[in-house]
Amino acid sequence: MPRISTLRITRSHKIATAVLVAAGSVSAIAATGGTSEAQTTATRSSVSVEPVAAAGIPTAKDAAAKKAAQETAAKEAAAKKAVAARKATAEKDAAEARAEKQAANRSTERKAVTPKKFANNLDGWIRESLDIMKKKNIPGSYEGLHRNIMRESSGNPNAVNDWDINAQNGIPSKGLLQVIQPTFDAYHVKGTPKKLTDPVANITAAANYAADRYGSIDNVDSAY
């Protein structure tokens, strides 16, 4: 009896042990499977995944690169435009400087032109005197000069009055418009010869004196 009882206990223990082992295996499998799932999830979470553009649709990174390229191109275009503008300005300034220089050269050439030539006769003397008088703002006309010359000297530049009061005082009137030396010296027009009987010097000095005394040689109709 005791032997049989011992045999039964042994079988019961085996069955119980088998059940426990089976249960432990299932738990181990479950535990093992759960751990793998968690590890996989953790591994996936640690990987950085960049966005992939769909067909024909640029990503934000592509858009930023495109914008940067456009800005660079715009800056380069602006720089080229600025260089072109400076070059154009420099060329314009150079052209204006050349034009001014050419104009100055032409002006110099004009100034260097041979002075006007006048005939060496009464008509020429009067015309040359009028040209000088115009530059010196001395009033008078061809008619006024000619009329007074013909009355005073008949057109003779070497005429000398040796009988009037001036002659008696030792300063005779001389030249086309019969001018005395003190008057000639006082009203001599710069640029003309300092010679009393020089036709042009005599006319311009007389006209200058008449302008001061009478307003113009045109207003003189007698001895003055």
mmCIF file with all atom_site columns, N, CA and C in Angstrom, residues 43-51:
data_model
loop_
_atom_site.group_PDB
_atom_site.id
_atom_site.type_symbol
_atom_site.label_atom_id
_atom_site.label_alt_id
_atom_site.label_comp_id
_atom_site.label_asym_id
_atom_site.label_entity_id
_atom_site.label_seq_id
_atom_site.pdbx_PDB_ins_code
_atom_site.Cartn_x
_atom_site.Cartn_y
_atom_site.Cartn_z
_atom_site.occupancy
_atom_site.B_iso_or_equiv
_atom_site.pdbx_formal_charge
_atom_site.auth_seq_id
_atom_site.auth_comp_id
_atom_site.auth_asym_id
_atom_site.auth_atom_id
_atom_site.pdbx_PDB_model_num
ATOM 1  N N  . THR A 1 43 ? 13.457 51.332 -31.994 1.00 0.00 ? 43 THR A N  1
ATOM 2  C CA . THR A 1 43 ? 14.434 51.468 -33.086 1.00 0.00 ? 43 THR A CA 1
ATOM 3  C C  . THR A 1 43 ? 13.890 52.370 -34.183 1.00 0.00 ? 43 THR A C  1
ATOM 4  N N  . ARG A 1 44 ? 12.605 52.152 -34.520 1.00 0.00 ? 44 ARG A N  1
ATOM 5  C CA . ARG A 1 44 ? 11.974 52.981 -35.550 1.00 0.00 ? 44 ARG A CA 1
ATOM 6  C C  . ARG A 1 44 ? 11.922 54.443 -35.112 1.00 0.00 ? 44 ARG A C  1
ATOM 7  N N  . SER A 1 45 ? 11.658 54.648 -33.815 1.00 0.00 ? 45 SER A N  1
ATOM 8  C CA . SER A 1 45 ? 11.555 56.018 -33.311 1.00 0.00 ? 45 SER A CA 1
ATOM 9  C C  . SER A 1 45 ? 12.875 56.737 -33.364 1.00 0.00 ? 45 SER A C  1
ATOM 10 N N  . SER A 1 46 ? 13.991 56.015 -33.235 1.00 0.00 ? 46 SER A N  1
ATOM 11 C CA . SER A 1 46 ? 15.306 56.666 -33.212 1.00 0.00 ? 46 SER A CA 1
ATOM 12 C C  . SER A 1 46 ? 15.821 57.007 -34.599 1.00 0.00 ? 46 SER A C  1
ATOM 13 N N  . VAL A 1 47 ? 15.202 56.553 -35.675 1.00 0.00 ? 47 VAL A N  1
ATOM 14 C CA . VAL A 1 47 ? 15.648 56.830 -37.058 1.00 0.00 ? 47 VAL A CA 1
ATOM 15 C C  . VAL A 1 47 ? 15.013 58.120 -37.549 1.00 0.00 ? 47 VAL A C  1
ATOM 16 N N  . SER A 1 48 ? 15.848 59.040 -38.089 1.00 0.00 ? 48 SER A N  1
ATOM 17 C CA . SER A 1 48 ? 15.343 60.312 -38.628 1.00 0.00 ? 48 SER A CA 1
ATOM 18 C C  . SER A 1 48 ? 14.917 60.102 -40.063 1.00 0.00 ? 48 SER A C  1
ATOM 19 N N  . VAL A 1 49 ? 13.683 60.375 -40.341 1.00 0.00 ? 49 VAL A N  1
ATOM 20 C CA . VAL A 1 49 ? 13.144 60.173 -41.693 1.00 0.00 ? 49 VAL A CA 1
ATOM 21 C C  . VAL A 1 49 ? 12.857 61.524 -42.310 1.00 0.00 ? 49 VAL A C  1
ATOM 22 N N  . GLU A 1 50 ? 13.495 61.820 -43.412 1.00 0.00 ? 50 GLU A N  1
ATOM 23 C CA . GLU A 1 50 ? 13.270 63.099 -44.107 1.00 0.00 ? 50 GLU A CA 1
ATOM 24 C C  . GLU A 1 50 ? 12.071 62.980 -45.016 1.00 0.00 ? 50 GLU A C  1
ATOM 25 N N  . PRO A 1 51 ? 11.356 64.121 -45.179 1.00 0.00 ? 51 PRO A N  1
ATOM 26 C CA . PRO A 1 51 ? 10.161 64.064 -46.045 1.00 0.00 ? 51 PRO A CA 1
ATOM 27 C C  . PRO A 1 51 ? 10.565 63.850 -47.499 1.00 0.00 ? 51 PRO A C  1
#
